[in-house]
PDB file of N, CA and C and ligand atoms in Angstrom:
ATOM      1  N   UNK R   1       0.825  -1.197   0.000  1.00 97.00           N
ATOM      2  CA  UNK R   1       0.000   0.000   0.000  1.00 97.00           C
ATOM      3  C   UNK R   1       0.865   1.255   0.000  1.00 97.00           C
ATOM      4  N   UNK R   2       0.111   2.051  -0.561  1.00 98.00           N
ATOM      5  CA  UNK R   2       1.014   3.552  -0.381  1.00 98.00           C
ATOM      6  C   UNK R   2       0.857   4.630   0.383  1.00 98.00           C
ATOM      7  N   UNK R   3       2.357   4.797   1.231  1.00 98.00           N
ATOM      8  CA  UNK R   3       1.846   5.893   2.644  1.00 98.00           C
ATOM      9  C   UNK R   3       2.386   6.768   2.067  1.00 98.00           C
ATOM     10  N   UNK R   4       1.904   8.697   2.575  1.00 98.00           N
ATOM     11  CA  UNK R   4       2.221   9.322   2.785  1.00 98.00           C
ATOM     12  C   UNK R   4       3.211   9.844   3.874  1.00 98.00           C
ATOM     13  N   UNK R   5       4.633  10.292   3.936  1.00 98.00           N
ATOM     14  CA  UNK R   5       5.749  10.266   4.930  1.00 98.00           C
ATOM     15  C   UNK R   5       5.448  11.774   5.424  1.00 98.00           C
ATOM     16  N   UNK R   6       6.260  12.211   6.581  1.00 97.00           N
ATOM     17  CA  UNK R   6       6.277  13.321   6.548  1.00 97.00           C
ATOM     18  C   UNK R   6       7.636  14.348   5.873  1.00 97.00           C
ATOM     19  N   UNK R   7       8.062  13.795   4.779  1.00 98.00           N
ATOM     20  CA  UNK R   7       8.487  14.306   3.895  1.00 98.00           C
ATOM     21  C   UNK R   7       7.130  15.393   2.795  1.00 98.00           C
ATOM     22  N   UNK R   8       6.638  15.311   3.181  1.00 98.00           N
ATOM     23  CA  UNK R   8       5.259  15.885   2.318  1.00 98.00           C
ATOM     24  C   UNK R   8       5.170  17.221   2.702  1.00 98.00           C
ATOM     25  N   UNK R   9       5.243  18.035   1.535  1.00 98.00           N
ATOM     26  CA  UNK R   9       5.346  19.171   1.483  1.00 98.00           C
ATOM     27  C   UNK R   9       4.194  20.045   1.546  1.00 98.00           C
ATOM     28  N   UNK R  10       3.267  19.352   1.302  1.00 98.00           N
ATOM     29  CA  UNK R  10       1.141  20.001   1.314  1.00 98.00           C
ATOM     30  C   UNK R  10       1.591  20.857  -0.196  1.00 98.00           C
ATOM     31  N   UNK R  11       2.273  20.319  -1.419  1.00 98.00           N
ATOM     32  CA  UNK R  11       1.840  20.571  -2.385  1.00 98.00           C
ATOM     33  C   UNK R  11       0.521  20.644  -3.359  1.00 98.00           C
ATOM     34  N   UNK R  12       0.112  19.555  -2.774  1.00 98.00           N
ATOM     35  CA  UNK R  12      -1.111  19.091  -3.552  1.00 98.00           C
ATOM     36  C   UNK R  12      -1.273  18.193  -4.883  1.00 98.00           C
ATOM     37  N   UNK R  13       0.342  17.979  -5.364  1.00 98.00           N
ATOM     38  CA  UNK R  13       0.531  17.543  -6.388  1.00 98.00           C
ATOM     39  C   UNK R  13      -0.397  16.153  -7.020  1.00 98.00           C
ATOM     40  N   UNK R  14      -0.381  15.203  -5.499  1.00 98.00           N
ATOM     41  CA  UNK R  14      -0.770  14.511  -5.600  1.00 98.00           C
ATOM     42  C   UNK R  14      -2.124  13.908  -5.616  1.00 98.00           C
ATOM     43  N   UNK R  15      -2.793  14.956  -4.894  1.00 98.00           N
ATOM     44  CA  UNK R  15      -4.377  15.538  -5.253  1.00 98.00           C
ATOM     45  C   UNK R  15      -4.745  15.628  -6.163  1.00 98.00           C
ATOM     46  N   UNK R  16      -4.152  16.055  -7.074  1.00 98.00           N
ATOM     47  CA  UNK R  16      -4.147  16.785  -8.376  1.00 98.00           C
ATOM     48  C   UNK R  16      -4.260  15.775  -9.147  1.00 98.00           C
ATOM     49  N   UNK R  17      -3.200  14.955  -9.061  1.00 98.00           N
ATOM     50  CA  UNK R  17      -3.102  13.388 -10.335  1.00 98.00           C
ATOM     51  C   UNK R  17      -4.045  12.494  -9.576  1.00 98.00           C
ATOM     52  N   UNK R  18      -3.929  11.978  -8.503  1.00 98.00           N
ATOM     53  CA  UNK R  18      -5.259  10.511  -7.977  1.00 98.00           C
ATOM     54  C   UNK R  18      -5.965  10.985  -8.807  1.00 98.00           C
ATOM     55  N   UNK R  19      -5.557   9.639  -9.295  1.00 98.00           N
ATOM     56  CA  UNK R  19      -7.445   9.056 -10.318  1.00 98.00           C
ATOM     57  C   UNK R  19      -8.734   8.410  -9.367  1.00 98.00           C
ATOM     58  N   UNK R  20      -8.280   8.445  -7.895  1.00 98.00           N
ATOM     59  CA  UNK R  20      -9.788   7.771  -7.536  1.00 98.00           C
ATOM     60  C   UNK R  20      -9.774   8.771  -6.077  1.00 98.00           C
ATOM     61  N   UNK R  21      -9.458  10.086  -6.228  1.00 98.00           N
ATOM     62  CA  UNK R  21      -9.491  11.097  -5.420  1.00 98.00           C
ATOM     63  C   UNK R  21      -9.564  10.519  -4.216  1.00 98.00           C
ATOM     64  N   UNK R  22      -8.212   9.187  -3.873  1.00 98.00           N
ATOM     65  CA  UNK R  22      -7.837   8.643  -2.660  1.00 98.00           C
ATOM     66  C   UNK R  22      -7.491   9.472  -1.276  1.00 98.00           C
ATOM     67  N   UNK R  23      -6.504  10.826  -1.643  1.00 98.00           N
ATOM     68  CA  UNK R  23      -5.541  11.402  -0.435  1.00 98.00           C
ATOM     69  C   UNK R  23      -6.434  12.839   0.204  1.00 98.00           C
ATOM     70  N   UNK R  24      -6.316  12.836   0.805  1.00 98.00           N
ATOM     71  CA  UNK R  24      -7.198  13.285   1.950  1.00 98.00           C
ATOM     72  C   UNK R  24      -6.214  14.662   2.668  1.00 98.00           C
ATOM     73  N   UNK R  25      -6.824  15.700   2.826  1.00 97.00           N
ATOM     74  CA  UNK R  25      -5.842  16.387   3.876  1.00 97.00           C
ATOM     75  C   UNK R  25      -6.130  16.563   4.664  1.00 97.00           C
ATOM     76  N   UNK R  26      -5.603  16.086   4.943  1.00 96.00           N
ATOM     77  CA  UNK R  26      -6.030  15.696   6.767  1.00 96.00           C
ATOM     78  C   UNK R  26      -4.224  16.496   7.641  1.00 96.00           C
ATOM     79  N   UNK R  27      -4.627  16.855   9.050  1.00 95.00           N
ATOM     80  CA  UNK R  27      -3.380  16.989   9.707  1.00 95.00           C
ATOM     81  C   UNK R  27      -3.248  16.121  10.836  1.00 95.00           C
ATOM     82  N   UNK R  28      -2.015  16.294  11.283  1.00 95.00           N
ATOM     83  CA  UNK R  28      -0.688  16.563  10.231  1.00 95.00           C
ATOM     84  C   UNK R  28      -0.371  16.712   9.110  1.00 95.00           C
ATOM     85  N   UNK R  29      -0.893  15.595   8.564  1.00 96.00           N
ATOM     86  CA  UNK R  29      -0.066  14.613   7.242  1.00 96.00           C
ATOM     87  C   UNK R  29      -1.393  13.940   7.089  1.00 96.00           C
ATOM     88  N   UNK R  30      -1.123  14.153   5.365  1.00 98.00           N
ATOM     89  CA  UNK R  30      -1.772  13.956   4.331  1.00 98.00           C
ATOM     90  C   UNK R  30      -2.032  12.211   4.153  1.00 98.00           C
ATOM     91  N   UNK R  31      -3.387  11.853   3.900  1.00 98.00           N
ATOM     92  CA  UNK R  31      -3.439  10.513   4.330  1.00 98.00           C
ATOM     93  C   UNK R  31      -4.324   9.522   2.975  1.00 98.00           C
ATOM     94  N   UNK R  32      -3.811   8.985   2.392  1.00 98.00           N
ATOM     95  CA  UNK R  32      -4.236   7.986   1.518  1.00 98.00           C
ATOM     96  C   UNK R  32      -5.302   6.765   2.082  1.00 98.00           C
ATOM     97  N   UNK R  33      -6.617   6.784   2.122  1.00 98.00           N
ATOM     98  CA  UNK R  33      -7.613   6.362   1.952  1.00 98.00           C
ATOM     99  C   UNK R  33      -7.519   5.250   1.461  1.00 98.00           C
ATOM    100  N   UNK R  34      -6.930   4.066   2.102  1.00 97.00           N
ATOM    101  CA  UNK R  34      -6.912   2.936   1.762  1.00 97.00           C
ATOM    102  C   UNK R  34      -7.974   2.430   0.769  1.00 97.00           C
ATOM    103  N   UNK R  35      -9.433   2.556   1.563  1.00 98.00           N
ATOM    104  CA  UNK R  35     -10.552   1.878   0.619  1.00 98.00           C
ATOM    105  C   UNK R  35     -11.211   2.265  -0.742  1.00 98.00           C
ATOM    106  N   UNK R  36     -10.333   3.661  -1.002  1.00 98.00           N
ATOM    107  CA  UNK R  36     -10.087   4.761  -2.097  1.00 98.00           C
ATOM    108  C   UNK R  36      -8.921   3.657  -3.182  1.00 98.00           C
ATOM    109  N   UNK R  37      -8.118   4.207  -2.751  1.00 98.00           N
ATOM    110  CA  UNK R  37      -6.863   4.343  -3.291  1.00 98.00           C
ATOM    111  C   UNK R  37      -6.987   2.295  -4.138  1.00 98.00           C
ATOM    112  N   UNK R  38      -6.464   3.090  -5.772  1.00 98.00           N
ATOM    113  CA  UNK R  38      -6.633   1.403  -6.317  1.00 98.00           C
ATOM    114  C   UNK R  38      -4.911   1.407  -6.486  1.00 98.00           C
ATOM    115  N   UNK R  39      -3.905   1.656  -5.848  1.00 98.00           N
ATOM    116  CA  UNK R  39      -2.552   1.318  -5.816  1.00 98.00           C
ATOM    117  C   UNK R  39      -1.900   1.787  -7.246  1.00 98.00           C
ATOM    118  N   UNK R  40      -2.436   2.632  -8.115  1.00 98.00           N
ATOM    119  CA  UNK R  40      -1.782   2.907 -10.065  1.00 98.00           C
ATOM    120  C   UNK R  40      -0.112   3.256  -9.657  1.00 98.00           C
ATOM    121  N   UNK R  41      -0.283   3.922  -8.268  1.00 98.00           N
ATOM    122  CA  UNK R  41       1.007   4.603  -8.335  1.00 98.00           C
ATOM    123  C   UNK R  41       1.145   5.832  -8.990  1.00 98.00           C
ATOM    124  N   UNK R  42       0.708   6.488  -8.828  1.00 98.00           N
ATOM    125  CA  UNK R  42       0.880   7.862 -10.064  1.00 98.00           C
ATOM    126  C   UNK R  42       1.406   8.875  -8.667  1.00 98.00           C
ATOM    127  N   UNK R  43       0.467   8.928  -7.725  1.00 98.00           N
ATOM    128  CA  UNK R  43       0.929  10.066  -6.983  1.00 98.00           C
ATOM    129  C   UNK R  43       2.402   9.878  -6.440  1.00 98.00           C
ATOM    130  N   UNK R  44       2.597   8.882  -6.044  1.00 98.00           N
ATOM    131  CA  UNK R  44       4.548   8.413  -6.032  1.00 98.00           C
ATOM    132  C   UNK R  44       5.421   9.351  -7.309  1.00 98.00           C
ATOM    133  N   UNK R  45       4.730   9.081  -8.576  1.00 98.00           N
ATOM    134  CA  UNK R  45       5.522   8.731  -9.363  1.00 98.00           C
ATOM    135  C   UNK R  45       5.459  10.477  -9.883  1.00 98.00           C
ATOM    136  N   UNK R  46       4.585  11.466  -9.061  1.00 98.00           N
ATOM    137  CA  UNK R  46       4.647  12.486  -9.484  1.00 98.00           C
ATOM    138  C   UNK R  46       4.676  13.769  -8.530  1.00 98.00           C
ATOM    139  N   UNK R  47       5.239  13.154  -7.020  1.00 98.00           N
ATOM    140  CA  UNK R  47       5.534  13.639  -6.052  1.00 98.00           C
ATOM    141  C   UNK R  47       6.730  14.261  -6.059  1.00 98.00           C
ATOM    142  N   UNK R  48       7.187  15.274  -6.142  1.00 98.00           N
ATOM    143  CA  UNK R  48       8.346  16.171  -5.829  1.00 98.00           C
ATOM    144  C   UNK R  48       9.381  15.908  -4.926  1.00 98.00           C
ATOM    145  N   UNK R  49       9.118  15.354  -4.001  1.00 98.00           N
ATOM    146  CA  UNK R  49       9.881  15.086  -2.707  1.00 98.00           C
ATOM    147  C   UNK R  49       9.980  14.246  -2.044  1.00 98.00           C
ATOM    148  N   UNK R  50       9.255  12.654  -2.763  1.00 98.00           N
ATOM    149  CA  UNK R  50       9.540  11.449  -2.800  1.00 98.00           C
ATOM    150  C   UNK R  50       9.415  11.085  -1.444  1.00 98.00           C
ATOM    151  N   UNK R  51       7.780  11.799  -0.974  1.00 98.00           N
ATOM    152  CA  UNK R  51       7.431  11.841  -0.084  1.00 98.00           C
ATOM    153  C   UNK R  51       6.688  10.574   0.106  1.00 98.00           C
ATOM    154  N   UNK R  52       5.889   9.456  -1.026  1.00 98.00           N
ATOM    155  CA  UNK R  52       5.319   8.559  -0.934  1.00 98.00           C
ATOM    156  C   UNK R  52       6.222   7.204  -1.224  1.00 98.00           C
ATOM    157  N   UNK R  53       5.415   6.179  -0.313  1.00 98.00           N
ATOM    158  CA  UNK R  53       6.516   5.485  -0.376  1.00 98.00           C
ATOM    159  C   UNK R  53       5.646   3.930  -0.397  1.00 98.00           C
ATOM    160  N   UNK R  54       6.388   2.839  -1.050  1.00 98.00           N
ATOM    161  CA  UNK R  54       5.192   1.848  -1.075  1.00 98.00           C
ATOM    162  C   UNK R  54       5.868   1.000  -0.072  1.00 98.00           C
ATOM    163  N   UNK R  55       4.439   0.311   0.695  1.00 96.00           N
ATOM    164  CA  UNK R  55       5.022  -0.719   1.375  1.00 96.00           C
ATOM    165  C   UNK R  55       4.410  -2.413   1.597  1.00 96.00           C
TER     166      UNK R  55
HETATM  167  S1  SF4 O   1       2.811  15.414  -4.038  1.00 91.78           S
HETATM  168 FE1  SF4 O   1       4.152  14.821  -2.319  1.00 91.78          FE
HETATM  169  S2  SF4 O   1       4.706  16.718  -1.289  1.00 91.78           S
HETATM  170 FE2  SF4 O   1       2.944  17.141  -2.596  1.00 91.78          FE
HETATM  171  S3  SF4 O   1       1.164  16.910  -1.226  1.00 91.78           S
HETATM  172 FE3  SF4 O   1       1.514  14.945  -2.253  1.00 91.78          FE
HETATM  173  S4  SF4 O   1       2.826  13.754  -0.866  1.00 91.78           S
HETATM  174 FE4  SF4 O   1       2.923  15.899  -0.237  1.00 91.78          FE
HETATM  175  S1  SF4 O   2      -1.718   5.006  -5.674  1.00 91.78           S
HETATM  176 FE1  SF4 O   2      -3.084   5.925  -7.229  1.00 91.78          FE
HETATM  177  S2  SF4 O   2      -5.149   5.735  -6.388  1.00 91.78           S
HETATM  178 FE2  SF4 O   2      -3.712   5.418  -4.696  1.00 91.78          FE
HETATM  179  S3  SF4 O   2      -3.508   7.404  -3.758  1.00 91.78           S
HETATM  180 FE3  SF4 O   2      -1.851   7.196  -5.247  1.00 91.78          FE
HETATM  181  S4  SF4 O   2      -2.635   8.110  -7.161  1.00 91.78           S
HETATM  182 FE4  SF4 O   2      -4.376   7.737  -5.777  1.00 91.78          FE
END
């Protein structure tokens, strides 16, 4: 699954690309919606600061 670290900058980048409007802003830290989220990987792959991380 894919977490959000607190490497996360509250760009939004990744808001922006989810295709199943998984990530959530929530505080602290920005939180991926497991029962959302179908794993494409895009917000990883278009994160700035390689803030997401799979595990
Ligand atoms: S793209 Fe990266 S830095 Fe930007 S909000 Fe998402 S996780 Fe945070
Ligand atoms: S892996 Fe895909 S569906 Fe899941 S949060 Fe990232 S962009 Fe959204």
């Amino acid at each position: 699954m894919y977490i959000i670290t607190d490497k996360c900058r509250f760009c939004d980048t990744c808001i922006t690309v989810c295709p199943a409007e998984a990530i959530e802003r929530t505080y602290p830290i920005y939180r991926i919606n497991r029962s959302l989220c179908i794993e494409c990987g895009v917000c990883k792959e278009n994160c700035s600061f390689d803030a997401i991380i799979f595990i």
